[in-house]
Amino acid sequence: MSENGFCPEPSADVREVRDWVHEFARTVVRPAGAEWDEREETPWPVIQEAAKIGLYSLDFFAQQSFEPSGLGLMVAFEELFWGDAGIGLSIVGTGLAAAALSATGTPEQMGEWLPQMFGTPDDVKLGAFCASEPDAGSDVGAIRTRAVHDEASGDWILNGVKTWATNGGIADVHVVVASVDPSLGTRGQASFVVPPGTPGLSMGQKFKKHGIRASHTAEVVLDGVRVPGSCLLGGKEKLDARLARVREGGRAGEQAAMRTFETTRPSVAAMAVGIARAGFEYARDYAREREQFGRRIGENQAVAFLLADMATRVDVARLMTWRAAWMARNGRSFDHAEGSMCKLVAGETAVWVTEQAIQILGGAGYTRDHPVERFHRDAKIYTIFEGTSEIQRLIIGRAVTGLPVR
Ligand SMILES: Cc1cc2nc3c(=O)[nH]c(=O)nc-3n(C[C@H](O)[C@H](O)[C@H](O)COP(=O)(O)OP(=O)(O)OC[C@H]3O[C@@H](n4cnc5c(N)ncnc54)[C@H](O)[C@@H]3O)c2cc1C
């Protein structure tokens, strides 16, 4: 390894962040998890508390995104989601929208919109990223939302229906992926900022979910939404140049939405690692105490071996996540789809580990008297959003075979 090579030992700065977030997760987030899961509402008071200590802030996200090893956000997300995933997603959902904006936005656009996504500790705001549509989930190329340029004013007019948007309709700033030239399919898309209070953007159905119930998920309806030309992320010149290259049959770069997913995958994996670890630790502690047949259940090999596998898989998921985060931060290309690999492994690990946790608690695990059933419900989203497990396998399959796997 070179001097700046991958190191699985977090720096003192990263350890400090980890311990600070852990304390917030332990004292504020974990105790509130069950309540907000039942209420199925955005936990505004918890987000405000996170804002007051500087955890829900642009400064924190920016600082940790630029942390040189790439591990800053990873440890923060693991700890927060160890506390509770529904509340965790309510706190970091804006970060995903911010990442979408930063992936294609100009420095001016970032300077204008990122602060408005977070607001201030006294007036907290949210951001939402809207790519998915009823007929365009895994198939991002099927996006039907249209963005039409009004030559006279320079404005863009957006029409369409977005679905599954985290913070959709309750966010102040929405980042919307739309098709500029449907004849170019996936290559004819661009991302737009819809500023706070823009007429024509409204919330559709709010979904009642299996897990991460404290996190708001809703449809977003775009009906003649008019935004100034400055809201096209990256600017018109860049878009025109890209579209011209596509029309000439040249390389056109990646689709707008796919680029966002690339950069956010290790972060999403880190959330799943946090849930998995929470499930493992809870089951381990239970197995040390609970007695049947005159001995602690953890003294049975069957239970101890399960705990051994759970601990091992959590470590595997974390190490793969940290590797991908380090690669992304240090400009390494994901030749073997290492970003997808970590998301795949972490998501499936979270589901498996939390299911085993229920098993180790027996009947108690199946009730809401213990959090493991909630951990399990929360974990399941990690094999679905930000690319399903099948889509991750598709990407990895293509990378490792070099074949156009379908
Ligand atoms: C709680 C929640 C929050 C979300 N937040 C956001 C958000 O903030 N912003 C946003 O834009 N989106 C968001 N999403 C959307 C999410 O990314 C999509 O649900 C996901 O991409 C899958 O799309 P889909 O639900 O339409 O499933 P589909 O694409 O219809 O897939 C259904 C099944 O078919 C499989 N499948 C599809 N194509 C293939 C293939 N080629 N090969 C093999 N199997 C295949 C899938 O893996 C899956 O098992 C969220 C979703 C949920 C549930």
mmCIF file with all atom_site columns, C-alpha atoms and ligand atoms in Angstrom, residues 129-132 137-139 163-166 209 212 217 381 384-388 390-391 394, ligand 1:
data_model
loop_
_atom_site.group_PDB
_atom_site.id
_atom_site.type_symbol
_atom_site.label_atom_id
_atom_site.label_alt_id
_atom_site.label_comp_id
_atom_site.label_asym_id
_atom_site.label_entity_id
_atom_site.label_seq_id
_atom_site.pdbx_PDB_ins_code
_atom_site.Cartn_x
_atom_site.Cartn_y
_atom_site.Cartn_z
_atom_site.occupancy
_atom_site.B_iso_or_equiv
_atom_site.pdbx_formal_charge
_atom_site.auth_seq_id
_atom_site.auth_comp_id
_atom_site.auth_asym_id
_atom_site.auth_atom_id
_atom_site.pdbx_PDB_model_num
ATOM   1  C CA  . PHE A 1 129 ? -34.158 13.986 -4.569  1.00 0.00 ? 129 PHE A CA  1
ATOM   2  C CA  . CYS A 1 130 ? -36.790 12.966 -7.107  1.00 0.00 ? 130 CYS A CA  1
ATOM   3  C CA  . ALA A 1 131 ? -35.697 10.496 -9.778  1.00 0.00 ? 131 ALA A CA  1
ATOM   4  C CA  . SER A 1 132 ? -38.090 7.523  -9.478  1.00 0.00 ? 132 SER A CA  1
ATOM   5  C CA  . GLY A 1 137 ? -37.892 2.590  -10.867 1.00 0.00 ? 137 GLY A CA  1
ATOM   6  C CA  . SER A 1 138 ? -34.939 0.350  -11.634 1.00 0.00 ? 138 SER A CA  1
ATOM   7  C CA  . ASP A 1 139 ? -35.239 1.498  -15.249 1.00 0.00 ? 139 ASP A CA  1
ATOM   8  C CA  . THR A 1 163 ? -42.786 8.767  -6.728  1.00 0.00 ? 163 THR A CA  1
ATOM   9  C CA  . TRP A 1 164 ? -41.033 7.363  -3.637  1.00 0.00 ? 164 TRP A CA  1
ATOM   10 C CA  . ALA A 1 165 ? -39.365 10.688 -2.930  1.00 0.00 ? 165 ALA A CA  1
ATOM   11 C CA  . THR A 1 166 ? -37.806 10.812 0.541   1.00 0.00 ? 166 THR A CA  1
ATOM   12 C CA  . LYS A 1 209 ? -44.496 1.731  4.809   1.00 0.00 ? 209 LYS A CA  1
ATOM   13 C CA  . ILE A 1 212 ? -38.221 3.375  8.139   1.00 0.00 ? 212 ILE A CA  1
ATOM   14 C CA  . THR A 1 217 ? -41.873 9.044  1.472   1.00 0.00 ? 217 THR A CA  1
ATOM   15 C CA  . ILE A 1 381 ? -35.418 -1.115 2.357   1.00 0.00 ? 381 ILE A CA  1
ATOM   16 C CA  . ILE A 1 384 ? -34.629 -2.085 -2.533  1.00 0.00 ? 384 ILE A CA  1
ATOM   17 C CA  . PHE A 1 385 ? -33.765 1.602  -2.706  1.00 0.00 ? 385 PHE A CA  1
ATOM   18 C CA  . GLU A 1 386 ? -30.741 3.250  -4.299  1.00 0.00 ? 386 GLU A CA  1
ATOM   19 C CA  . GLY A 1 387 ? -30.724 0.279  -6.676  1.00 0.00 ? 387 GLY A CA  1
ATOM   20 C CA  . THR A 1 388 ? -32.240 -3.096 -5.741  1.00 0.00 ? 388 THR A CA  1
ATOM   21 C CA  . GLU A 1 390 ? -30.756 -7.395 -8.481  1.00 0.00 ? 390 GLU A CA  1
ATOM   22 C CA  . ILE A 1 391 ? -29.659 -4.127 -10.079 1.00 0.00 ? 391 ILE A CA  1
ATOM   23 C CA  . LEU A 1 394 ? -26.466 -6.565 -12.804 1.00 0.00 ? 394 LEU A CA  1
HETATM 24 C C1  . LIG B 2 .   ? -38.865 4.058  1.200   1.00 0.00 ? 1   LIG B C1  1
HETATM 25 C C2  . LIG B 2 .   ? -38.344 4.419  -0.142  1.00 0.00 ? 1   LIG B C2  1
HETATM 26 C C3  . LIG B 2 .   ? -37.626 5.600  -0.302  1.00 0.00 ? 1   LIG B C3  1
HETATM 27 C C4  . LIG B 2 .   ? -37.162 5.955  -1.577  1.00 0.00 ? 1   LIG B C4  1
HETATM 28 N N1  . LIG B 2 .   ? -36.533 7.162  -1.738  1.00 0.00 ? 1   LIG B N1  1
HETATM 29 C C5  . LIG B 2 .   ? -36.295 7.599  -3.009  1.00 0.00 ? 1   LIG B C5  1
HETATM 30 C C6  . LIG B 2 .   ? -35.851 8.940  -3.237  1.00 0.00 ? 1   LIG B C6  1
HETATM 31 O O1  . LIG B 2 .   ? -35.635 9.720  -2.293  1.00 0.00 ? 1   LIG B O1  1
HETATM 32 N N2  . LIG B 2 .   ? -35.690 9.353  -4.509  1.00 0.00 ? 1   LIG B N2  1
HETATM 33 C C7  . LIG B 2 .   ? -35.928 8.534  -5.575  1.00 0.00 ? 1   LIG B C7  1
HETATM 34 O O2  . LIG B 2 .   ? -35.759 8.969  -6.704  1.00 0.00 ? 1   LIG B O2  1
HETATM 35 N N3  . LIG B 2 .   ? -36.312 7.245  -5.392  1.00 0.00 ? 1   LIG B N3  1
HETATM 36 C C8  . LIG B 2 .   ? -36.507 6.777  -4.130  1.00 0.00 ? 1   LIG B C8  1
HETATM 37 N N4  . LIG B 2 .   ? -36.961 5.488  -3.931  1.00 0.00 ? 1   LIG B N4  1
HETATM 38 C C9  . LIG B 2 .   ? -37.205 4.637  -5.097  1.00 0.00 ? 1   LIG B C9  1
HETATM 39 C C10 . LIG B 2 .   ? -36.310 3.428  -5.171  1.00 0.00 ? 1   LIG B C10 1
HETATM 40 O O3  . LIG B 2 .   ? -35.027 3.790  -5.566  1.00 0.00 ? 1   LIG B O3  1
HETATM 41 C C11 . LIG B 2 .   ? -36.988 2.416  -6.105  1.00 0.00 ? 1   LIG B C11 1
HETATM 42 O O4  . LIG B 2 .   ? -38.058 1.837  -5.386  1.00 0.00 ? 1   LIG B O4  1
HETATM 43 C C12 . LIG B 2 .   ? -36.051 1.345  -6.600  1.00 0.00 ? 1   LIG B C12 1
HETATM 44 O O5  . LIG B 2 .   ? -35.142 1.896  -7.504  1.00 0.00 ? 1   LIG B O5  1
HETATM 45 C C13 . LIG B 2 .   ? -36.774 0.191  -7.288  1.00 0.00 ? 1   LIG B C13 1
HETATM 46 O O6  . LIG B 2 .   ? -37.685 0.632  -8.238  1.00 0.00 ? 1   LIG B O6  1
HETATM 47 P P1  . LIG B 2 .   ? -39.177 0.087  -8.222  1.00 0.00 ? 1   LIG B P1  1
HETATM 48 O O7  . LIG B 2 .   ? -39.687 0.219  -6.832  1.00 0.00 ? 1   LIG B O7  1
HETATM 49 O O8  . LIG B 2 .   ? -39.949 0.754  -9.295  1.00 0.00 ? 1   LIG B O8  1
HETATM 50 O O9  . LIG B 2 .   ? -39.055 -1.467 -8.532  1.00 0.00 ? 1   LIG B O9  1
HETATM 51 P P2  . LIG B 2 .   ? -38.970 -2.159 -9.978  1.00 0.00 ? 1   LIG B P2  1
HETATM 52 O O10 . LIG B 2 .   ? -37.931 -1.470 -10.787 1.00 0.00 ? 1   LIG B O10 1
HETATM 53 O O11 . LIG B 2 .   ? -40.346 -2.265 -10.542 1.00 0.00 ? 1   LIG B O11 1
HETATM 54 O O12 . LIG B 2 .   ? -38.439 -3.601 -9.610  1.00 0.00 ? 1   LIG B O12 1
HETATM 55 C C14 . LIG B 2 .   ? -39.286 -4.639 -9.148  1.00 0.00 ? 1   LIG B C14 1
HETATM 56 C C15 . LIG B 2 .   ? -38.455 -5.905 -9.013  1.00 0.00 ? 1   LIG B C15 1
HETATM 57 O O13 . LIG B 2 .   ? -37.940 -6.287 -10.305 1.00 0.00 ? 1   LIG B O13 1
HETATM 58 C C16 . LIG B 2 .   ? -36.534 -6.412 -10.244 1.00 0.00 ? 1   LIG B C16 1
HETATM 59 N N5  . LIG B 2 .   ? -35.931 -6.000 -11.521 1.00 0.00 ? 1   LIG B N5  1
HETATM 60 C C17 . LIG B 2 .   ? -36.221 -4.881 -12.249 1.00 0.00 ? 1   LIG B C17 1
HETATM 61 N N6  . LIG B 2 .   ? -35.451 -4.843 -13.343 1.00 0.00 ? 1   LIG B N6  1
HETATM 62 C C18 . LIG B 2 .   ? -34.648 -5.940 -13.311 1.00 0.00 ? 1   LIG B C18 1
HETATM 63 C C19 . LIG B 2 .   ? -33.619 -6.459 -14.159 1.00 0.00 ? 1   LIG B C19 1
HETATM 64 N N7  . LIG B 2 .   ? -33.248 -5.824 -15.264 1.00 0.00 ? 1   LIG B N7  1
HETATM 65 N N8  . LIG B 2 .   ? -33.028 -7.618 -13.800 1.00 0.00 ? 1   LIG B N8  1
HETATM 66 C C20 . LIG B 2 .   ? -33.384 -8.265 -12.660 1.00 0.00 ? 1   LIG B C20 1
HETATM 67 N N9  . LIG B 2 .   ? -34.345 -7.825 -11.828 1.00 0.00 ? 1   LIG B N9  1
HETATM 68 C C21 . LIG B 2 .   ? -34.965 -6.671 -12.139 1.00 0.00 ? 1   LIG B C21 1
HETATM 69 C C22 . LIG B 2 .   ? -36.105 -5.491 -9.107  1.00 0.00 ? 1   LIG B C22 1
HETATM 70 O O14 . LIG B 2 .   ? -34.829 -5.823 -8.605  1.00 0.00 ? 1   LIG B O14 1
HETATM 71 C C23 . LIG B 2 .   ? -37.228 -5.706 -8.110  1.00 0.00 ? 1   LIG B C23 1
HETATM 72 O O15 . LIG B 2 .   ? -36.982 -6.878 -7.370  1.00 0.00 ? 1   LIG B O15 1
HETATM 73 C C24 . LIG B 2 .   ? -37.391 5.103  -2.672  1.00 0.00 ? 1   LIG B C24 1
HETATM 74 C C25 . LIG B 2 .   ? -38.106 3.905  -2.491  1.00 0.00 ? 1   LIG B C25 1
HETATM 75 C C26 . LIG B 2 .   ? -38.598 3.570  -1.261  1.00 0.00 ? 1   LIG B C26 1
HETATM 76 C C27 . LIG B 2 .   ? -39.426 2.316  -1.122  1.00 0.00 ? 1   LIG B C27 1
#
